[in-house]
Amino acid sequence: VSEPKIQIQRLKTRNTWNDAEIQKRLKSQLPLAEKVQRANTVIYNDADLQELEKKVAGLVKMLNDLWQE
């Protein structure tokens, strides 16, 4: 999950969509708050790739520890 400003910037960087297309696509998705509410686990992706990798590794470790109990 990332903040809307970050989502928009990433979409602009990755795609050739204009602002109207980006808004259309974001509005077609569940709101971020609802996604978070429905999720069992949420990884906030508001930093760089290295930070995301640390968060994913921590989640993988936590899940492995749970499965080994």
XYZ file of N, CA, C and O in Angstrom, residues 29-55:
108
model
N -10.737 1.092 -8.725
C -10.261 0.160 -7.702
C -10.953 0.427 -6.372
O -11.536 1.484 -6.159
N -10.867 -0.561 -5.489
C -11.352 -0.345 -4.127
C -10.567 0.791 -3.492
O -9.369 0.926 -3.739
N -11.208 1.578 -2.648
C -10.462 2.612 -1.929
C -9.366 1.986 -1.069
O -9.517 0.866 -0.559
N -8.275 2.701 -0.912
C -7.140 2.208 -0.144
C -7.538 1.775 1.264
O -7.111 0.717 1.743
N -8.373 2.560 1.921
C -8.793 2.224 3.284
C -9.533 0.894 3.323
O -9.352 0.105 4.259
N -10.331 0.618 2.310
C -11.059 -0.653 2.273
C -10.114 -1.822 2.004
O -10.266 -2.905 2.570
N -9.126 -1.602 1.150
C -8.130 -2.648 0.903
C -7.409 -3.006 2.202
O -7.207 -4.181 2.510
N -7.014 -1.983 2.949
C -6.309 -2.202 4.215
C -7.208 -2.932 5.194
O -6.784 -3.869 5.878
N -8.470 -2.530 5.262
C -9.416 -3.161 6.193
C -9.631 -4.632 5.866
O -9.751 -5.459 6.764
N -9.653 -4.987 4.599
C -9.896 -6.369 4.181
C -8.665 -7.269 4.302
O -8.779 -8.485 4.324
N -7.500 -6.665 4.334
C -6.253 -7.434 4.293
C -5.922 -8.076 5.636
O -6.226 -7.530 6.691
N -5.284 -9.224 5.580
C -4.734 -9.852 6.783
C -3.413 -9.198 7.164
O -3.079 -9.103 8.333
N -2.669 -8.792 6.165
C -1.366 -8.166 6.371
C -1.212 -7.047 5.345
O -1.625 -7.204 4.202
N -0.617 -5.950 5.768
C -0.408 -4.813 4.882
C 1.067 -4.423 4.928
O 1.650 -4.338 6.001
N 1.644 -4.232 3.761
C 3.000 -3.712 3.668
C 2.898 -2.312 3.088
O 2.389 -2.123 1.984
N 3.356 -1.329 3.833
C 3.343 0.048 3.362
C 4.574 0.283 2.499
O 5.697 0.112 2.953
N 4.339 0.657 1.266
C 5.398 0.815 0.280
C 5.562 2.299 -0.054
O 5.291 2.746 -1.157
N 5.992 3.067 0.932
C 6.157 4.506 0.751
C 7.612 4.939 0.752
O 7.905 6.126 0.803
N 8.516 3.981 0.696
C 9.941 4.301 0.740
C 10.613 3.726 -0.505
O 9.963 3.449 -1.498
N 11.904 3.504 -0.404
C 12.641 2.982 -1.558
C 12.577 1.453 -1.606
O 12.022 0.803 -0.720
N 13.149 0.895 -2.661
C 13.117 -0.549 -2.879
C 13.797 -1.308 -1.740
O 13.311 -2.357 -1.305
N 14.896 -0.783 -1.238
C 15.618 -1.445 -0.154
C 14.728 -1.572 1.093
O 14.698 -2.613 1.734
N 13.999 -0.523 1.404
C 13.106 -0.555 2.563
C 11.969 -1.553 2.336
O 11.595 -2.298 3.242
N 11.425 -1.601 1.127
C 10.379 -2.567 0.806
C 10.901 -3.991 0.955
O 10.219 -4.850 1.520
N 12.106 -4.238 0.474
C 12.693 -5.577 0.590
C 12.846 -5.983 2.053
O 12.607 -7.146 2.412
N 13.228 -5.056 2.924
C 13.332 -5.350 4.356
C 11.972 -5.718 4.938
O 11.858 -6.655 5.725
N 10.957 -4.968 4.559
C 9.608 -5.238 5.065
C 9.108 -6.598 4.594
O 8.512 -7.355 5.371
